PDB file of C-alpha atoms in Angstrom:
ATOM      1  CA  MET C   1      -0.568  -0.505  -0.232  1.00  0.00           C
ATOM      2  CA  ALA C   2       1.485   2.474  -0.991  1.00  0.00           C
ATOM      3  CA  THR C   3       1.122   5.886   1.516  1.00  0.00           C
ATOM      4  CA  LYS C   4       0.357   9.994   0.992  1.00  0.00           C
ATOM      5  CA  ILE C   5       1.681  13.097   3.478  1.00  0.00           C
ATOM      6  CA  ARG C   6      -1.783  14.691   2.451  1.00  0.00           C
ATOM      7  CA  LEU C   7      -4.268  18.140   3.744  1.00  0.00           C
ATOM      8  CA  GLN C   8      -6.790  17.027   4.501  1.00  0.00           C
ATOM      9  CA  ARG C   9      -9.802  20.470   4.387  1.00  0.00           C
ATOM     10  CA  GLY C  10     -12.010  21.244   7.105  1.00  0.00           C
ATOM     11  CA  GLY C  11     -12.984  24.323   8.378  1.00  0.00           C
ATOM     12  CA  ARG C  12     -16.358  26.994   6.907  1.00  0.00           C
ATOM     13  CA  LYS C  13     -16.568  29.044   3.119  1.00  0.00           C
ATOM     14  CA  GLY C  14     -13.181  31.308   2.474  1.00  0.00           C
ATOM     15  CA  TYR C  15     -11.741  30.140   6.035  1.00  0.00           C
ATOM     16  CA  ALA C  16     -10.069  26.906   4.676  1.00  0.00           C
ATOM     17  CA  PHE C  17      -8.679  24.649   7.282  1.00  0.00           C
ATOM     18  CA  TYR C  18      -6.354  21.824   7.085  1.00  0.00           C
ATOM     19  CA  SER C  19      -5.115  18.907   8.855  1.00  0.00           C
ATOM     20  CA  ILE C  20      -1.972  16.728   8.311  1.00  0.00           C
ATOM     21  CA  VAL C  21      -3.054  13.368   7.685  1.00  0.00           C
ATOM     22  CA  ILE C  22      -0.982   9.620   6.570  1.00  0.00           C
ATOM     23  CA  ALA C  23      -3.805   8.433   3.897  1.00  0.00           C
ATOM     24  CA  ASP C  24      -3.875   6.463   1.036  1.00  0.00           C
ATOM     25  CA  VAL C  25      -3.264   7.169  -2.166  1.00  0.00           C
ATOM     26  CA  ARG C  26      -5.916   5.333  -4.119  1.00  0.00           C
ATOM     27  CA  ALA C  27      -8.289   7.459  -0.482  1.00  0.00           C
ATOM     28  CA  PRO C  28      -9.587  10.961  -1.934  1.00  0.00           C
ATOM     29  CA  ARG C  29      -8.907  14.205  -0.274  1.00  0.00           C
ATOM     30  CA  ASP C  30     -11.268  14.769   2.431  1.00  0.00           C
ATOM     31  CA  GLY C  31     -11.763  10.694   3.155  1.00  0.00           C
ATOM     32  CA  LYS C  32     -10.818   7.576   4.567  1.00  0.00           C
ATOM     33  CA  PHE C  33      -6.990   8.716   6.007  1.00  0.00           C
ATOM     34  CA  THR C  34      -4.971   5.764   8.938  1.00  0.00           C
ATOM     35  CA  GLU C  35      -4.038   8.688  11.170  1.00  0.00           C
ATOM     36  CA  LYS C  36      -3.654  12.291  12.197  1.00  0.00           C
ATOM     37  CA  ILE C  37       0.042  14.384  11.938  1.00  0.00           C
ATOM     38  CA  GLY C  38      -0.948  18.513  12.477  1.00  0.00           C
ATOM     39  CA  THR C  39      -3.533  21.095  11.798  1.00  0.00           C
ATOM     40  CA  TYR C  40      -2.422  23.511   8.664  1.00  0.00           C
ATOM     41  CA  ASN C  41      -4.122  26.892   9.227  1.00  0.00           C
ATOM     42  CA  PRO C  42      -3.077  29.704   6.408  1.00  0.00           C
ATOM     43  CA  ASN C  43      -5.774  31.950   7.324  1.00  0.00           C
ATOM     44  CA  THR C  44      -2.931  33.381   9.420  1.00  0.00           C
ATOM     45  CA  ASN C  45       0.406  35.648   9.936  1.00  0.00           C
ATOM     46  CA  PRO C  46       2.059  33.832   9.309  1.00  0.00           C
ATOM     47  CA  ALA C  47       0.493  30.376   8.899  1.00  0.00           C
ATOM     48  CA  THR C  48      -0.157  28.235  12.046  1.00  0.00           C
ATOM     49  CA  VAL C  49       1.401  24.717  12.039  1.00  0.00           C
ATOM     50  CA  ASP C  50       0.811  21.900  14.818  1.00  0.00           C
ATOM     51  CA  LEU C  51       2.610  19.196  14.245  1.00  0.00           C
ATOM     52  CA  ASN C  52       3.699  15.377  15.669  1.00  0.00           C
ATOM     53  CA  PHE C  53       7.431  15.766  14.511  1.00  0.00           C
ATOM     54  CA  ASP C  54       8.507  12.975  15.747  1.00  0.00           C
ATOM     55  CA  LYS C  55       5.481  11.038  13.141  1.00  0.00           C
ATOM     56  CA  ALA C  56       6.008  12.986  10.707  1.00  0.00           C
ATOM     57  CA  LEU C  57       9.596  12.269  10.638  1.00  0.00           C
ATOM     58  CA  TYR C  58       8.811   8.305  10.648  1.00  0.00           C
ATOM     59  CA  TRP C  59       6.177   8.463   7.930  1.00  0.00           C
ATOM     60  CA  LEU C  60       8.875   9.446   5.740  1.00  0.00           C
ATOM     61  CA  GLU C  61      11.605   7.036   6.680  1.00  0.00           C
ATOM     62  CA  VAL C  62       8.848   4.151   6.254  1.00  0.00           C
ATOM     63  CA  GLY C  63       8.423   6.417   2.487  1.00  0.00           C
ATOM     64  CA  ALA C  64       5.126   8.101   2.739  1.00  0.00           C
ATOM     65  CA  GLN C  65       5.641  10.905   0.024  1.00  0.00           C
ATOM     66  CA  PRO C  66       4.130  14.600   0.688  1.00  0.00           C
ATOM     67  CA  THR C  67       2.654  16.136  -1.606  1.00  0.00           C
ATOM     68  CA  ASP C  68       3.904  19.849  -2.598  1.00  0.00           C
ATOM     69  CA  THR C  69       2.299  21.854   0.362  1.00  0.00           C
ATOM     70  CA  VAL C  70       3.137  19.309   3.257  1.00  0.00           C
ATOM     71  CA  ARG C  71       6.679  19.126   1.756  1.00  0.00           C
ATOM     72  CA  ASN C  72       7.044  22.930   2.148  1.00  0.00           C
ATOM     73  CA  ILE C  73       5.185  22.967   5.263  1.00  0.00           C
ATOM     74  CA  LEU C  74       7.566  19.563   6.640  1.00  0.00           C
ATOM     75  CA  LYS C  75      10.636  21.452   5.039  1.00  0.00           C
ATOM     76  CA  ARG C  76      10.140  24.576   7.169  1.00  0.00           C
ATOM     77  CA  GLU C  77       9.164  22.948  10.404  1.00  0.00           C
ATOM     78  CA  GLY C  78      12.622  20.963   9.767  1.00  0.00           C
ATOM     79  CA  VAL C  79      10.968  17.482   9.361  1.00  0.00           C
ATOM     80  CA  TYR C  80      13.163  16.651   5.887  1.00  0.00           C
ATOM     81  CA  LEU C  81      16.772  18.426   8.023  1.00  0.00           C
ATOM     82  CA  MET C  82      16.390  16.117  11.096  1.00  0.00           C
ATOM     83  CA  LYS C  83      15.517  13.119   7.879  1.00  0.00           C
ATOM     84  CA  HIS C  84      19.019  13.613   6.307  1.00  0.00           C
ATOM     85  CA  LEU C  85      20.337  14.196  10.060  1.00  0.00           C
ATOM     86  CA  ARG C  86      19.899  10.888  10.707  1.00  0.00           C
ATOM     87  CA  GLY C  87      20.356   9.707   6.830  1.00  0.00           C
ATOM     88  CA  GLY C  88      24.348  10.949   8.040  1.00  0.00           C
ATOM     89  CA  VAL C  89      24.293   9.263  10.996  1.00  0.00           C
ATOM     90  CA  LYS C  90      23.561   5.899   9.621  1.00  0.00           C
ATOM     91  CA  LYS C  91      26.172   6.994   6.891  1.00  0.00           C
ATOM     92  CA  GLY C  92      28.612   6.735  10.021  1.00  0.00           C
ATOM     93  CA  ALA C  93      29.584  10.847   9.525  1.00  0.00           C
ATOM     94  CA  PHE C  94      28.651  11.687  12.489  1.00  0.00           C
ATOM     95  CA  ASP C  95      27.354  10.277  15.728  1.00  0.00           C
ATOM     96  CA  GLU C  96      23.811  11.366  17.329  1.00  0.00           C
ATOM     97  CA  ALA C  97      24.876  13.922  19.596  1.00  0.00           C
ATOM     98  CA  SER C  98      26.074  16.013  16.691  1.00  0.00           C
ATOM     99  CA  CYS C  99      23.128  15.678  14.559  1.00  0.00           C
ATOM    100  CA  GLN C 100      20.865  16.593  17.505  1.00  0.00           C
ATOM    101  CA  SER C 101      23.187  19.762  18.021  1.00  0.00           C
ATOM    102  CA  LYS C 102      22.433  20.608  14.557  1.00  0.00           C
ATOM    103  CA  PHE C 103      19.596  20.156  14.671  1.00  0.00           C
ATOM    104  CA  ASP C 104      19.279  22.414  17.276  1.00  0.00           C
ATOM    105  CA  ALA C 105      21.554  25.061  15.803  1.00  0.00           C
ATOM    106  CA  TRP C 106      19.907  25.782  12.997  1.00  0.00           C
ATOM    107  CA  LYS C 107      16.272  25.780  15.164  1.00  0.00           C
ATOM    108  CA  GLN C 108      17.582  28.886  17.255  1.00  0.00           C
ATOM    109  CA  ASP C 109      18.733  30.110  14.132  1.00  0.00           C
ATOM    110  CA  LYS C 110      15.934  29.940  12.651  1.00  0.00           C
ATOM    111  CA  VAL C 111      13.820  31.295  15.288  1.00  0.00           C
ATOM    112  CA  LYS C 112      16.103  34.352  15.617  1.00  0.00           C
ATOM    113  CA  GLY C 113      15.270  35.273  11.466  1.00  0.00           C
ATOM    114  CA  LEU C 114      11.853  35.009  13.115  1.00  0.00           C
ATOM    115  CA  GLN C 115      11.864  36.884  14.860  1.00  0.00           C
ATOM    116  CA  SER C 116      14.373  39.354  13.401  1.00  0.00           C
ATOM    117  CA  LEU C 117      11.032  39.576  10.842  1.00  0.00           C
ATOM    118  CA  ALA C 118       8.540  40.885  13.371  1.00  0.00           C
ATOM    119  CA  ALA C 119      10.636  43.041  14.583  1.00  0.00           C
ATOM    120  CA  ASN C 120      11.179  45.150  10.808  1.00  0.00           C
ATOM    121  CA  GLU C 121       7.801  44.381  10.158  1.00  0.00           C
ATOM    122  CA  ALA C 122       6.351  45.415  13.229  1.00  0.00           C
ATOM    123  CA  GLN C 123       9.155  48.972  13.165  1.00  0.00           C
ATOM    124  CA  ALA C 124       7.782  48.503   9.251  1.00  0.00           C
ATOM    125  CA  LYS C 125       4.336  49.611  10.920  1.00  0.00           C
ATOM    126  CA  LYS C 126       5.548  51.680  12.613  1.00  0.00           C
ATOM    127  CA  ASP C 127       7.391  54.070  10.336  1.00  0.00           C
ATOM    128  CA  ALA C 128       4.480  53.981   7.672  1.00  0.00           C
ATOM    129  CA  ILE C 129       2.329  54.873  10.124  1.00  0.00           C
ATOM    130  CA  ALA C 130       4.561  57.630  11.610  1.00  0.00           C
ATOM    131  CA  LYS C 131       4.848  58.851   7.968  1.00  0.00           C
ATOM    132  CA  GLU C 132       1.044  58.854   7.373  1.00  0.00           C
ATOM    133  CA  LEU C 133       0.602  60.913  11.748  1.00  0.00           C
ATOM    134  CA  GLU C 134       3.665  63.491   8.833  1.00  0.00           C
ATOM    135  CA  ALA C 135       1.482  64.166   6.539  1.00  0.00           C
ATOM    136  CA  GLU C 136      -1.750  64.353   7.584  1.00  0.00           C
ATOM    137  CA  LYS C 137      -0.196  67.060   9.923  1.00  0.00           C
ATOM    138  CA  LYS C 138       1.318  68.597   6.626  1.00  0.00           C
ATOM    139  CA  ILE C 139      -2.065  68.776   5.276  1.00  0.00           C
ATOM    140  CA  ASN C 140      -4.135  69.784   8.062  1.00  0.00           C
ATOM    141  CA  ALA C 141      -0.564  72.852   8.035  1.00  0.00           C
ATOM    142  CA  GLU C 142      -2.359  73.597   4.977  1.00  0.00           C
ATOM    143  CA  ILE C 143      -5.725  74.180   5.554  1.00  0.00           C
ATOM    144  CA  ALA C 144      -4.955  76.238   8.911  1.00  0.00           C
ATOM    145  CA  LYS C 145      -2.828  78.265   7.424  1.00  0.00           C
ATOM    146  CA  LYS C 146      -5.867  78.605   3.851  1.00  0.00           C
ATOM    147  CA  VAL C 147      -8.564  79.422   6.975  1.00  0.00           C
ATOM    148  CA  ALA C 148      -6.354  82.191   8.401  1.00  0.00           C
ATOM    149  CA  GLU C 149      -5.935  83.388   5.398  1.00  0.00           C
ATOM    150  CA  LYS C 150      -9.615  83.532   4.367  1.00  0.00           C
ATOM    151  CA  LYS C 151     -10.575  85.114   8.149  1.00  0.00           C
ATOM    152  CA  ALA C 152      -8.150  87.552   8.001  1.00  0.00           C
ATOM    153  CA  THR C 153      -9.211  88.834   4.253  1.00  0.00           C
ATOM    154  CA  ALA C 154     -12.563  88.446   6.043  1.00  0.00           C
ATOM    155  CA  LEU C 155     -11.424  90.334   8.990  1.00  0.00           C
ATOM    156  CA  ALA C 156     -10.244  93.358   6.368  1.00  0.00           C
ATOM    157  CA  GLU C 157     -13.101  93.585   3.780  1.00  0.00           C
ATOM    158  CA  GLN C 158     -15.383  94.131   7.107  1.00  0.00           C
ATOM    159  CA  ALA C 159     -12.600  96.711   8.672  1.00  0.00           C
ATOM    160  CA  GLU C 160     -12.643  98.446   5.559  1.00  0.00           C
ATOM    161  CA  ALA C 161     -16.262  98.864   4.464  1.00  0.00           C
ATOM    162  CA  GLU C 162     -16.742  99.595   8.093  1.00  0.00           C
ATOM    163  CA  THR C 163     -14.290 103.428   8.407  1.00  0.00           C
ATOM    164  CA  THR C 164     -15.858 103.066   4.858  1.00  0.00           C
ATOM    165  CA  ASP C 165     -19.836 102.551   5.602  1.00  0.00           C
ATOM    166  CA  ALA C 166     -18.775 105.000   8.610  1.00  0.00           C
ATOM    167  CA  ASP C 167     -17.583 107.998   6.581  1.00  0.00           C
ATOM    168  CA  ILE C 168     -20.863 107.570   3.756  1.00  0.00           C
ATOM    169  CA  PRO C 169     -23.357 107.961   7.445  1.00  0.00           C
ATOM    170  CA  ALA C 170     -21.314 110.716   9.000  1.00  0.00           C
ATOM    171  CA  THR C 171     -22.125 113.295   5.713  1.00  0.00           C
ATOM    172  CA  GLU C 172     -25.987 112.143   5.203  1.00  0.00           C
ATOM    173  CA  GLU C 173     -26.131 112.738   8.792  1.00  0.00           C
ATOM    174  CA  GLN C 174     -25.397 115.940   8.644  1.00  0.00           C
ATOM    175  CA  ALA C 175     -26.628 117.450   4.738  1.00  0.00           C
ATOM    176  CA  PRO C 176     -29.954 116.478   6.294  1.00  0.00           C
ATOM    177  CA  ALA C 177     -28.687 118.594  10.085  1.00  0.00           C
ATOM    178  CA  GLU C 178     -27.733 121.669   7.824  1.00  0.00           C
ATOM    179  CA  ALA C 179     -31.257 121.834   5.891  1.00  0.00           C
TER     180      ALA C 179
END
């Protein structure tokens, strides 16, 4: 019996959620499976993977063939690296302790990379917000300047109108008084 490591779809329409399962090659996507070894949620950022590492490694070593998406997930989680390192142990290239230390070093490097990526993303968001705020302040300053100019113009016109109005009625008032 040929086995495959594949995704089994779950979740609702527009919000897919997958189980990572071991299934017969002939079984349909959402059909009968041998064993569930994890879950994959592509809706989060970054995608969430909950994987039983030992079972995935076991099934890879006994010959189960993963689909393309599952292969990428297993590579990201380090299952393929561990399979490769165990192959080196079987060939006598290095011992089990060296294998584990190499894997741990890779895992720590991966964690540091993810943390720096998250920090860069957070900094980029802060920079974008600051840039938007500066642009908004600039626009508000321009608007305030235009409003101030309009008010100054209106006050100047009003003062000019008052001075001309004060001159005209004074002469009119004096004219009827003389007559």
